[in-house]
Short mmCIF file of C-alpha atoms in Angstrom, two decimals:
data_model
loop_
_atom_site.label_atom_id
_atom_site.label_comp_id
_atom_site.label_asym_id
_atom_site.label_seq_id
_atom_site.Cartn_x
_atom_site.Cartn_y
_atom_site.Cartn_z
CA MET A 1213 -16.31 -64.22 -65.31
CA ALA A 1214 -18.26 -62.00 -61.81
CA ALA A 1215 -16.20 -57.96 -63.56
CA GLU A 1216 -17.50 -59.05 -66.78
CA THR A 1217 -21.32 -59.86 -65.37
CA ALA A 1218 -20.32 -56.68 -62.94
CA GLY A 1219 -19.61 -54.41 -66.77
CA ILE A 1220 -22.59 -56.27 -68.15
CA ARG A 1221 -24.20 -54.75 -65.10
CA LEU A 1222 -23.15 -51.69 -65.41
CA GLU A 1223 -23.64 -50.92 -68.81
CA GLU A 1224 -27.67 -52.03 -68.45
CA ARG A 1225 -27.97 -49.67 -65.59
CA TRP A 1226 -26.64 -47.13 -67.94
CA ARG A 1227 -28.64 -47.93 -71.43
CA GLU A 1228 -31.64 -48.10 -69.19
CA ILE A 1229 -30.59 -43.66 -67.39
CA LEU A 1230 -30.13 -42.69 -71.73
CA SER A 1231 -33.49 -44.41 -71.51
CA VAL A 1232 -35.28 -42.43 -69.09
CA HIS A 1233 -33.84 -39.98 -69.97
CA ALA A 1234 -34.90 -39.37 -73.49
CA ARG A 1235 -38.02 -40.53 -72.80
CA THR A 1236 -38.21 -37.18 -70.00
CA LEU A 1237 -37.42 -35.20 -72.51
CA GLY A 1238 -39.49 -36.57 -75.13
CA GLU A 1239 -43.02 -35.90 -72.61
CA ILE A 1240 -41.43 -32.49 -71.83
CA ASP A 1241 -41.15 -31.29 -75.49
CA ARG A 1242 -44.15 -32.75 -76.63
CA ALA A 1243 -45.83 -31.02 -74.07
CA LEU A 1244 -44.43 -27.64 -73.71
CA HIS A 1245 -43.98 -27.57 -78.12
CA PRO A 1246 -48.03 -25.78 -77.99
CA HIS A 1247 -45.87 -22.92 -76.26
CA GLY A 1248 -43.02 -22.77 -78.19
CA LEU A 1249 -40.29 -23.98 -75.74
CA GLY A 1250 -38.61 -27.49 -76.18
CA ALA A 1251 -36.84 -28.81 -72.09
CA SER A 1252 -33.62 -26.86 -72.62
CA ASP A 1253 -35.20 -23.35 -73.13
CA PHE A 1254 -37.57 -24.87 -70.27
CA GLU A 1255 -34.93 -25.12 -68.39
CA VAL A 1256 -33.17 -22.33 -68.86
CA LEU A 1257 -36.86 -20.18 -67.96
CA ASP A 1258 -36.85 -22.62 -64.87
CA LEU A 1259 -32.96 -21.94 -63.34
CA LEU A 1260 -33.84 -17.87 -64.06
CA ALA A 1261 -37.14 -17.26 -62.20
CA THR A 1262 -36.09 -19.85 -58.99
CA ALA A 1263 -32.91 -18.46 -58.88
CA PRO A 1264 -32.32 -16.77 -54.96
CA PRO A 1265 -33.08 -12.88 -56.02
CA GLU A 1266 -30.11 -11.66 -55.49
CA GLU A 1267 -28.89 -14.20 -58.86
CA GLY A 1268 -32.32 -14.33 -59.91
CA GLU A 1269 -31.58 -10.56 -61.08
CA GLN A 1270 -28.80 -11.63 -63.92
CA CYS A 1271 -26.84 -14.34 -64.15
CA ARG A 1272 -24.66 -14.72 -66.07
CA VAL A 1273 -24.64 -17.16 -68.41
CA GLN A 1274 -21.53 -18.68 -67.65
CA ASN A 1275 -23.64 -19.79 -64.95
CA LEU A 1276 -26.37 -21.65 -67.06
CA GLY A 1277 -23.67 -23.77 -68.91
CA GLY A 1278 -22.59 -26.08 -65.88
CA ARG A 1279 -26.41 -26.78 -65.29
CA VAL A 1280 -28.39 -26.79 -68.11
CA HIS A 1281 -26.31 -30.06 -69.26
CA LEU A 1282 -25.31 -27.72 -73.07
CA SER A 1283 -21.93 -26.97 -75.07
CA GLN A 1284 -21.88 -23.42 -74.45
CA SER A 1285 -22.96 -22.68 -78.35
CA ALA A 1286 -26.13 -24.59 -78.22
CA LEU A 1287 -27.01 -22.28 -74.83
CA SER A 1288 -25.89 -19.08 -76.49
CA ARG A 1289 -28.03 -19.93 -79.46
CA LEU A 1290 -31.30 -21.24 -76.92
CA ILE A 1291 -30.47 -17.79 -75.28
CA ALA A 1292 -30.74 -15.38 -78.32
CA ARG A 1293 -33.92 -17.39 -79.11
CA LEU A 1294 -35.23 -17.21 -75.68
CA GLU A 1295 -34.34 -13.06 -75.96
CA ARG A 1296 -36.15 -13.09 -80.11
CA ASP A 1297 -38.92 -14.11 -78.22
CA GLY A 1298 -38.81 -11.55 -75.86
CA LEU A 1299 -38.02 -13.96 -72.78
CA VAL A 1300 -34.92 -13.35 -71.71
CA VAL A 1301 -32.79 -9.87 -72.00
CA ARG A 1302 -28.59 -10.13 -72.40
CA SER A 1303 -26.66 -7.52 -70.72
CA LEU A 1304 -22.58 -7.45 -70.79
CA CYS A 1305 -21.33 -7.17 -67.09
CA ARG A 1306 -19.60 -3.90 -65.80
CA GLU A 1307 -16.23 -6.09 -64.21
CA ASP A 1308 -15.38 -8.07 -66.83
CA ARG A 1309 -16.71 -6.98 -70.06
CA ARG A 1310 -16.44 -10.59 -71.69
CA GLY A 1311 -19.64 -12.19 -69.14
CA VAL A 1312 -22.47 -12.00 -70.32
CA TYR A 1313 -25.43 -11.55 -67.83
CA VAL A 1314 -29.19 -12.87 -68.18
CA THR A 1315 -32.55 -11.85 -67.17
CA LEU A 1316 -35.92 -12.98 -67.51
CA THR A 1317 -37.99 -10.47 -68.75
CA ARG A 1318 -41.91 -10.35 -67.19
CA LYS A 1319 -43.16 -12.54 -70.45
CA GLY A 1320 -40.57 -14.92 -69.27
CA ARG A 1321 -41.89 -15.66 -65.84
CA ASP A 1322 -45.55 -15.68 -67.11
CA LEU A 1323 -44.26 -17.97 -69.59
CA HIS A 1324 -43.04 -20.20 -66.95
CA ALA A 1325 -45.76 -19.44 -64.52
CA GLU A 1326 -47.95 -20.57 -67.53
CA VAL A 1327 -46.45 -23.82 -68.59
CA LEU A 1328 -44.33 -25.02 -64.66
CA PRO A 1329 -47.55 -27.42 -64.35
CA LEU A 1330 -47.57 -28.74 -68.24
CA GLN A 1331 -43.19 -29.15 -67.47
CA ARG A 1332 -44.61 -30.64 -63.85
CA ALA A 1333 -47.15 -33.20 -65.22
CA ALA A 1334 -44.95 -34.36 -68.06
CA LEU A 1335 -42.58 -35.10 -65.13
CA ALA A 1336 -45.00 -37.33 -63.15
CA ARG A 1337 -45.68 -39.01 -66.40
CA ALA A 1338 -42.09 -39.84 -67.32
CA LEU A 1339 -41.14 -41.19 -63.85
CA GLY A 1340 -44.13 -42.59 -62.80
CA GLY A 1341 -44.11 -40.02 -60.04
#
């Protein structure tokens, strides 16, 4: 009985986490939509904008994968869209031809700075901060 009750509590906690996540993504998406961005788009821009200087110049796409919680193919499509919009540029890694770097452009850096307060306000609304 105790194990069953603990299992139910875990399920309830898990569903609450999923609910908070979905609500937060929705808030961010609504706030950034007028700027042509979604939550995942912003996450990539934010990671590139806030990377340490030596990493911020060029970041391997592979390193972004584990941080934005998208499949490799979804991340590739997202980066291709950001590149079409002039927010990032991709280049091949000279040391490893299979590696691809992604770099934030000036336009991407400017848009990130513009929407950062909107994203933070959406987080505060969703998470009560």
